[in-house]
PDB file of C-alpha atoms in Angstrom:
ATOM      1  CA  UNK Y 316     160.686  93.820 189.778  1.00  0.00           C
ATOM      2  CA  UNK Y 317     159.189  90.684 188.169  1.00  0.00           C
ATOM      3  CA  UNK Y 318     160.628  87.250 188.042  1.00  0.00           C
ATOM      4  CA  UNK Y 319     159.326  85.115 185.216  1.00  0.00           C
ATOM      5  CA  UNK Y 320     159.873  80.658 185.644  1.00  0.00           C
ATOM      6  CA  UNK Y 321     160.459  78.745 182.535  1.00  0.00           C
ATOM      7  CA  UNK Y 322     160.845  75.037 182.813  1.00  0.00           C
ATOM      8  CA  UNK Y 323     164.475  74.586 181.201  1.00  0.00           C
ATOM      9  CA  UNK Y 324     163.153  72.141 179.140  1.00  0.00           C
ATOM     10  CA  UNK Y 325     160.715  70.657 176.690  1.00  0.00           C
ATOM     11  CA  UNK Y 326     161.013  67.808 174.592  1.00  0.00           C
ATOM     12  CA  UNK Y 327     158.174  66.708 171.646  1.00  0.00           C
ATOM     13  CA  UNK Y 328     157.871  64.670 168.633  1.00  0.00           C
ATOM     14  CA  UNK Y 329     157.432  65.590 165.122  1.00  0.00           C
ATOM     15  CA  UNK Y 330     153.667  66.671 164.279  1.00  0.00           C
ATOM     16  CA  UNK Y 331     152.359  66.968 167.857  1.00  0.00           C
ATOM     17  CA  UNK Y 332     152.008  70.315 170.202  1.00  0.00           C
ATOM     18  CA  UNK Y 333     154.747  72.269 172.387  1.00  0.00           C
ATOM     19  CA  UNK Y 334     153.660  74.147 175.489  1.00  0.00           C
ATOM     20  CA  UNK Y 335     155.780  76.543 176.799  1.00  0.00           C
ATOM     21  CA  UNK Y 336     154.824  77.764 180.122  1.00  0.00           C
ATOM     22  CA  UNK Y 337     156.018  81.297 181.581  1.00  0.00           C
ATOM     23  CA  UNK Y 338     154.823  81.754 185.424  1.00  0.00           C
ATOM     24  CA  UNK Y 339     155.175  84.748 187.055  1.00  0.00           C
ATOM     25  CA  UNK Y 340     152.941  86.382 189.852  1.00  0.00           C
ATOM     26  CA  UNK Y 341     149.631  87.723 188.508  1.00  0.00           C
ATOM     27  CA  UNK Y 342     151.370  87.827 184.866  1.00  0.00           C
ATOM     28  CA  UNK Y 343     147.841  87.821 183.684  1.00  0.00           C
ATOM     29  CA  UNK Y 344     147.784  91.586 184.246  1.00  0.00           C
ATOM     30  CA  UNK Y 345     150.661  92.115 182.093  1.00  0.00           C
ATOM     31  CA  UNK Y 346     151.105  91.808 178.145  1.00  0.00           C
ATOM     32  CA  UNK Y 347     153.253  89.278 177.171  1.00  0.00           C
ATOM     33  CA  UNK Y 348     155.481  88.695 174.460  1.00  0.00           C
ATOM     34  CA  UNK Y 349     157.782  85.169 173.469  1.00  0.00           C
ATOM     35  CA  UNK Y 350     161.064  85.221 171.426  1.00  0.00           C
ATOM     36  CA  UNK Y 351     162.764  82.281 169.309  1.00  0.00           C
ATOM     37  CA  UNK Y 352     166.470  81.820 169.449  1.00  0.00           C
ATOM     38  CA  UNK Y 353     167.822  79.379 167.294  1.00  0.00           C
ATOM     39  CA  UNK Y 354     171.345  78.005 167.930  1.00  0.00           C
ATOM     40  CA  UNK Y 355     174.070  80.538 166.948  1.00  0.00           C
ATOM     41  CA  UNK Y 356     171.259  83.288 165.862  1.00  0.00           C
ATOM     42  CA  UNK Y 357     169.687  86.486 167.369  1.00  0.00           C
ATOM     43  CA  UNK Y 358     166.608  86.045 169.428  1.00  0.00           C
ATOM     44  CA  UNK Y 359     163.112  86.770 166.722  1.00  0.00           C
ATOM     45  CA  UNK Y 360     159.488  88.106 167.644  1.00  0.00           C
ATOM     46  CA  UNK Y 361     157.188  85.595 168.035  1.00  0.00           C
ATOM     47  CA  UNK Y 362     154.216  86.224 169.943  1.00  0.00           C
ATOM     48  CA  UNK Y 363     153.403  90.276 170.929  1.00  0.00           C
ATOM     49  CA  UNK Y 364     150.571  90.973 173.461  1.00  0.00           C
ATOM     50  CA  UNK Y 365     149.783  87.897 174.755  1.00  0.00           C
ATOM     51  CA  UNK Y 366     148.758  86.224 171.423  1.00  0.00           C
ATOM     52  CA  UNK Y 367     149.033  88.154 168.239  1.00  0.00           C
ATOM     53  CA  UNK Y 368     151.443  87.192 165.824  1.00  0.00           C
ATOM     54  CA  UNK Y 369     154.371  89.198 163.954  1.00  0.00           C
ATOM     55  CA  UNK Y 370     154.083  89.335 160.322  1.00  0.00           C
ATOM     56  CA  UNK Y 371     156.069  85.912 158.968  1.00  0.00           C
ATOM     57  CA  UNK Y 372     155.190  84.054 161.843  1.00  0.00           C
ATOM     58  CA  UNK Y 373     153.262  80.742 161.388  1.00  0.00           C
ATOM     59  CA  UNK Y 374     149.919  80.362 162.521  1.00  0.00           C
ATOM     60  CA  UNK Y 375     151.076  77.312 163.916  1.00  0.00           C
ATOM     61  CA  UNK Y 376     152.182  79.384 166.980  1.00  0.00           C
ATOM     62  CA  UNK Y 377     149.975  80.988 169.405  1.00  0.00           C
ATOM     63  CA  UNK Y 378     149.540  82.332 173.078  1.00  0.00           C
ATOM     64  CA  UNK Y 379     147.589  82.719 175.781  1.00  0.00           C
ATOM     65  CA  UNK Y 380     147.980  84.330 179.113  1.00  0.00           C
ATOM     66  CA  UNK Y 381     145.607  84.441 182.662  1.00  0.00           C
ATOM     67  CA  UNK Y 382     146.261  84.459 186.186  1.00  0.00           C
ATOM     68  CA  UNK Y 383     149.508  83.605 187.083  1.00  0.00           C
ATOM     69  CA  UNK Y 384     151.139  81.412 183.882  1.00  0.00           C
ATOM     70  CA  UNK Y 385     151.287  82.904 180.045  1.00  0.00           C
ATOM     71  CA  UNK Y 386     151.815  80.378 177.522  1.00  0.00           C
ATOM     72  CA  UNK Y 387     153.466  79.382 174.493  1.00  0.00           C
ATOM     73  CA  UNK Y 388     151.817  76.414 172.297  1.00  0.00           C
ATOM     74  CA  UNK Y 389     153.593  75.187 169.257  1.00  0.00           C
ATOM     75  CA  UNK Y 390     151.336  73.052 166.993  1.00  0.00           C
ATOM     76  CA  UNK Y 391     152.389  70.775 164.517  1.00  0.00           C
ATOM     77  CA  UNK Y 392     155.683  70.860 165.639  1.00  0.00           C
ATOM     78  CA  UNK Y 393     158.706  71.101 162.728  1.00  0.00           C
ATOM     79  CA  UNK Y 394     162.296  70.128 163.398  1.00  0.00           C
ATOM     80  CA  UNK Y 395     162.834  73.566 162.735  1.00  0.00           C
ATOM     81  CA  UNK Y 396     160.792  74.777 165.459  1.00  0.00           C
ATOM     82  CA  UNK Y 397     163.805  73.225 168.149  1.00  0.00           C
ATOM     83  CA  UNK Y 398     165.157  75.907 169.800  1.00  0.00           C
ATOM     84  CA  UNK Y 399     165.200  78.289 173.015  1.00  0.00           C
ATOM     85  CA  UNK Y 400     162.011  80.310 173.604  1.00  0.00           C
ATOM     86  CA  UNK Y 401     162.060  83.315 176.596  1.00  0.00           C
ATOM     87  CA  UNK Y 402     159.095  84.942 177.501  1.00  0.00           C
ATOM     88  CA  UNK Y 403     159.150  88.461 178.651  1.00  0.00           C
ATOM     89  CA  UNK Y 404     156.960  91.427 180.141  1.00  0.00           C
ATOM     90  CA  UNK Y 405     157.533  95.365 180.737  1.00  0.00           C
ATOM     91  CA  UNK Y 406     157.348  95.931 184.521  1.00  0.00           C
ATOM     92  CA  UNK Y 407     155.856  99.052 184.482  1.00  0.00           C
ATOM     93  CA  UNK Y 408     156.491 100.191 188.162  1.00  0.00           C
ATOM     94  CA  UNK Y 409     160.324  99.925 187.429  1.00  0.00           C
ATOM     95  CA  UNK Y 410     160.722 100.803 183.590  1.00  0.00           C
ATOM     96  CA  UNK Y 411     162.551  97.661 183.631  1.00  0.00           C
ATOM     97  CA  UNK Y 412     161.777  94.930 180.807  1.00  0.00           C
ATOM     98  CA  UNK Y 413     162.450  91.117 182.419  1.00  0.00           C
ATOM     99  CA  UNK Y 414     163.075  87.836 180.405  1.00  0.00           C
ATOM    100  CA  UNK Y 415     161.815  84.437 181.814  1.00  0.00           C
ATOM    101  CA  UNK Y 416     164.662  81.866 182.177  1.00  0.00           C
ATOM    102  CA  UNK Y 417     163.943  80.868 178.553  1.00  0.00           C
ATOM    103  CA  UNK Y 418     163.023  77.150 177.756  1.00  0.00           C
ATOM    104  CA  UNK Y 419     164.984  74.617 174.905  1.00  0.00           C
ATOM    105  CA  UNK Y 420     162.855  73.022 173.095  1.00  0.00           C
ATOM    106  CA  UNK Y 421     164.009  69.262 171.429  1.00  0.00           C
ATOM    107  CA  UNK Y 422     162.551  68.209 168.457  1.00  0.00           C
ATOM    108  CA  UNK Y 423     162.677  64.124 169.355  1.00  0.00           C
TER     109      UNK Y 423
ATOM    110  CA  UNK B1370     163.915  96.786 155.813  1.00  0.00           C
ATOM    111  CA  UNK B1371     164.716  96.832 159.414  1.00  0.00           C
ATOM    112  CA  UNK B1372     168.875  96.092 160.228  1.00  0.00           C
ATOM    113  CA  UNK B1373     170.681  96.614 163.044  1.00  0.00           C
ATOM    114  CA  UNK B1374     174.592  96.143 163.234  1.00  0.00           C
ATOM    115  CA  UNK B1375     176.544  95.986 166.194  1.00  0.00           C
ATOM    116  CA  UNK B1376     179.907  96.535 166.768  1.00  0.00           C
ATOM    117  CA  UNK B1377     183.130  97.535 169.196  1.00  0.00           C
ATOM    118  CA  UNK B1378     182.909  93.848 170.853  1.00  0.00           C
ATOM    119  CA  UNK B1379     186.263  92.170 171.729  1.00  0.00           C
ATOM    120  CA  UNK B1380     188.296  91.176 174.740  1.00  0.00           C
ATOM    121  CA  UNK B1381     189.145  93.547 177.600  1.00  0.00           C
ATOM    122  CA  UNK B1382     190.845  93.410 181.280  1.00  0.00           C
ATOM    123  CA  UNK B1383     188.904  93.701 184.117  1.00  0.00           C
ATOM    124  CA  UNK B1384     188.169  97.165 185.374  1.00  0.00           C
ATOM    125  CA  UNK B1385     188.714  98.628 181.966  1.00  0.00           C
ATOM    126  CA  UNK B1386     186.132 100.447 179.483  1.00  0.00           C
ATOM    127  CA  UNK B1387     184.475  99.645 176.293  1.00  0.00           C
ATOM    128  CA  UNK B1388     182.429 101.500 173.750  1.00  0.00           C
ATOM    129  CA  UNK B1389     180.000  99.441 171.415  1.00  0.00           C
ATOM    130  CA  UNK B1390     178.070 101.311 168.897  1.00  0.00           C
ATOM    131  CA  UNK B1391     174.956  99.848 166.893  1.00  0.00           C
ATOM    132  CA  UNK B1392     174.344 101.384 163.519  1.00  0.00           C
ATOM    133  CA  UNK B1393     170.469 101.146 162.669  1.00  0.00           C
ATOM    134  CA  UNK B1394     169.006 101.327 159.291  1.00  0.00           C
ATOM    135  CA  UNK B1395     165.801 100.982 157.417  1.00  0.00           C
ATOM    136  CA  UNK B1396     163.481 102.907 159.403  1.00  0.00           C
ATOM    137  CA  UNK B1397     162.938 106.270 160.544  1.00  0.00           C
ATOM    138  CA  UNK B1398     165.865 105.831 163.754  1.00  0.00           C
ATOM    139  CA  UNK B1399     164.755 109.185 165.384  1.00  0.00           C
ATOM    140  CA  UNK B1400     161.084 107.538 166.167  1.00  0.00           C
ATOM    141  CA  UNK B1401     162.369 104.813 168.277  1.00  0.00           C
ATOM    142  CA  UNK B1402     163.682 103.798 171.802  1.00  0.00           C
ATOM    143  CA  UNK B1403     166.208 101.511 171.614  1.00  0.00           C
ATOM    144  CA  UNK B1404     167.992  98.747 173.958  1.00  0.00           C
ATOM    145  CA  UNK B1405     170.446  96.825 174.514  1.00  0.00           C
ATOM    146  CA  UNK B1406     170.188  93.114 175.641  1.00  0.00           C
ATOM    147  CA  UNK B1407     173.020  90.827 176.501  1.00  0.00           C
ATOM    148  CA  UNK B1408     173.582  87.140 176.611  1.00  0.00           C
ATOM    149  CA  UNK B1409     176.487  85.992 178.636  1.00  0.00           C
ATOM    150  CA  UNK B1410     177.721  82.153 177.461  1.00  0.00           C
ATOM    151  CA  UNK B1411     175.405  79.215 177.784  1.00  0.00           C
ATOM    152  CA  UNK B1412     172.702  81.508 179.828  1.00  0.00           C
ATOM    153  CA  UNK B1413     169.451  83.372 179.412  1.00  0.00           C
ATOM    154  CA  UNK B1414     169.208  86.408 177.546  1.00  0.00           C
ATOM    155  CA  UNK B1415     168.976  89.547 180.074  1.00  0.00           C
ATOM    156  CA  UNK B1416     167.652  92.788 179.731  1.00  0.00           C
ATOM    157  CA  UNK B1417     170.106  96.187 179.809  1.00  0.00           C
ATOM    158  CA  UNK B1418     169.035  99.613 179.565  1.00  0.00           C
ATOM    159  CA  UNK B1419     166.832 101.122 177.155  1.00  0.00           C
ATOM    160  CA  UNK B1420     166.578 104.879 175.438  1.00  0.00           C
ATOM    161  CA  UNK B1421     163.353 106.723 174.479  1.00  0.00           C
ATOM    162  CA  UNK B1422     163.161 108.057 170.918  1.00  0.00           C
ATOM    163  CA  UNK B1423     164.755 111.412 172.089  1.00  0.00           C
ATOM    164  CA  UNK B1424     167.060 110.421 174.369  1.00  0.00           C
ATOM    165  CA  UNK B1425     165.671 112.105 177.461  1.00  0.00           C
ATOM    166  CA  UNK B1426     164.559 108.743 179.147  1.00  0.00           C
ATOM    167  CA  UNK B1427     167.235 106.114 180.160  1.00  0.00           C
ATOM    168  CA  UNK B1428     166.480 103.422 182.201  1.00  0.00           C
ATOM    169  CA  UNK B1429     169.276 100.670 183.416  1.00  0.00           C
ATOM    170  CA  UNK B1430     169.001  96.779 184.633  1.00  0.00           C
ATOM    171  CA  UNK B1431     170.216  97.417 188.351  1.00  0.00           C
ATOM    172  CA  UNK B1432     173.507  95.042 187.264  1.00  0.00           C
ATOM    173  CA  UNK B1433     174.964  97.960 185.349  1.00  0.00           C
ATOM    174  CA  UNK B1434     173.610 101.035 186.767  1.00  0.00           C
ATOM    175  CA  UNK B1435     175.848 103.355 187.123  1.00  0.00           C
ATOM    176  CA  UNK B1436     178.420 101.625 185.414  1.00  0.00           C
ATOM    177  CA  UNK B1437     177.365 101.654 181.743  1.00  0.00           C
ATOM    178  CA  UNK B1438     175.403 104.497 179.840  1.00  0.00           C
ATOM    179  CA  UNK B1439     173.510 104.230 176.993  1.00  0.00           C
ATOM    180  CA  UNK B1440     172.996 107.197 174.404  1.00  0.00           C
ATOM    181  CA  UNK B1441     172.334 107.310 170.612  1.00  0.00           C
ATOM    182  CA  UNK B1442     173.577 110.128 167.915  1.00  0.00           C
ATOM    183  CA  UNK B1443     169.839 110.359 165.502  1.00  0.00           C
ATOM    184  CA  UNK B1444     171.907 112.179 162.890  1.00  0.00           C
ATOM    185  CA  UNK B1445     174.395 109.166 162.387  1.00  0.00           C
ATOM    186  CA  UNK B1446     171.545 106.698 163.472  1.00  0.00           C
ATOM    187  CA  UNK B1447     173.630 105.266 165.870  1.00  0.00           C
ATOM    188  CA  UNK B1448     173.127 103.700 169.453  1.00  0.00           C
ATOM    189  CA  UNK B1449     175.759 103.116 172.163  1.00  0.00           C
ATOM    190  CA  UNK B1450     176.480 101.830 174.873  1.00  0.00           C
ATOM    191  CA  UNK B1451     179.518 103.106 176.960  1.00  0.00           C
ATOM    192  CA  UNK B1452     180.715 100.186 179.504  1.00  0.00           C
ATOM    193  CA  UNK B1453     182.768 100.819 182.579  1.00  0.00           C
ATOM    194  CA  UNK B1454     184.486  99.140 185.059  1.00  0.00           C
ATOM    195  CA  UNK B1455     183.844  95.887 183.394  1.00  0.00           C
ATOM    196  CA  UNK B1456     183.839  92.832 185.734  1.00  0.00           C
ATOM    197  CA  UNK B1457     184.153  88.815 184.644  1.00  0.00           C
ATOM    198  CA  UNK B1458     180.001  88.772 184.663  1.00  0.00           C
ATOM    199  CA  UNK B1459     179.609  91.682 181.856  1.00  0.00           C
ATOM    200  CA  UNK B1460     181.603  88.651 179.389  1.00  0.00           C
ATOM    201  CA  UNK B1461     178.095  88.157 177.292  1.00  0.00           C
ATOM    202  CA  UNK B1462     176.884  89.046 173.535  1.00  0.00           C
ATOM    203  CA  UNK B1463     175.468  92.265 173.461  1.00  0.00           C
ATOM    204  CA  UNK B1464     172.266  93.022 171.071  1.00  0.00           C
ATOM    205  CA  UNK B1465     170.646  95.904 170.084  1.00  0.00           C
ATOM    206  CA  UNK B1466     167.179  95.721 169.407  1.00  0.00           C
ATOM    207  CA  UNK B1467     164.508  98.255 168.662  1.00  0.00           C
ATOM    208  CA  UNK B1468     161.376  99.266 170.782  1.00  0.00           C
ATOM    209  CA  UNK B1469     157.966  98.320 169.374  1.00  0.00           C
ATOM    210  CA  UNK B1470     155.190 100.986 168.674  1.00  0.00           C
ATOM    211  CA  UNK B1471     152.440 101.627 170.909  1.00  0.00           C
ATOM    212  CA  UNK B1472     153.175 100.635 174.218  1.00  0.00           C
ATOM    213  CA  UNK B1473     156.622 100.588 173.432  1.00  0.00           C
ATOM    214  CA  UNK B1474     156.645  97.218 176.003  1.00  0.00           C
ATOM    215  CA  UNK B1475     158.332  94.432 173.408  1.00  0.00           C
ATOM    216  CA  UNK B1476     161.529  94.071 170.897  1.00  0.00           C
ATOM    217  CA  UNK B1477     160.397  93.708 167.517  1.00  0.00           C
ATOM    218  CA  UNK B1478     163.599  94.104 165.432  1.00  0.00           C
ATOM    219  CA  UNK B1479     167.479  92.770 166.793  1.00  0.00           C
ATOM    220  CA  UNK B1480     170.988  92.533 165.375  1.00  0.00           C
ATOM    221  CA  UNK B1481     172.957  90.012 165.336  1.00  0.00           C
ATOM    222  CA  UNK B1482     175.164  90.957 168.391  1.00  0.00           C
ATOM    223  CA  UNK B1483     178.827  91.437 169.070  1.00  0.00           C
ATOM    224  CA  UNK B1484     181.178  89.302 171.929  1.00  0.00           C
ATOM    225  CA  UNK B1485     182.376  90.971 174.862  1.00  0.00           C
ATOM    226  CA  UNK B1486     184.889  89.224 176.763  1.00  0.00           C
ATOM    227  CA  UNK B1487     186.112  90.504 179.747  1.00  0.00           C
ATOM    228  CA  UNK B1488     189.119  88.749 181.180  1.00  0.00           C
ATOM    229  CA  UNK B1489     193.229  89.296 182.358  1.00  0.00           C
TER     230      UNK B1489
END
């Protein structure tokens, strides 16, 4: 099944832009979804179908997906964005759901 | 609003069994597939199993296949996970989550999780 690789950590200053990558073989052919998990809390969906935002998610969160890399972009980063972020795809060949390795975003 | 509340976690010895439950409210439970996802202490998310709306289709991660069984009771709006032959590596917070509408390719609502510790 799919293997999704994320950088372990990303550091960003408040007000700047954070970019979190999710690498996988031909991931551009799949729909990629992103979850935010704050410390001690359950994951929350922040992006689905590569770039769509659920109701209540700020416009500062955006996504893209092409080739072998999907990217979650957080613009104008705030202290409250400090969390772990996971990408996820559905592997239709096995009917398995696959999560990326996760990226810890630190606001410095 | 959608609410998912897990229960049944606790400390269990290796080789023993445990049954988790997830009570759903705020949506028509019988119309949605449901997942279990786990997270070992300090580790990332690991998908465990999914059951579709009528319960006829179930899929499992390789790490739990043959040991765990996902089931649902639509009349009680409850999702279950029967965990047998537990191992230390099954220690994790277990989350239930709702499958998305449409393609069903993502998880749109999550519970707060229940902790399972497998230890002698």
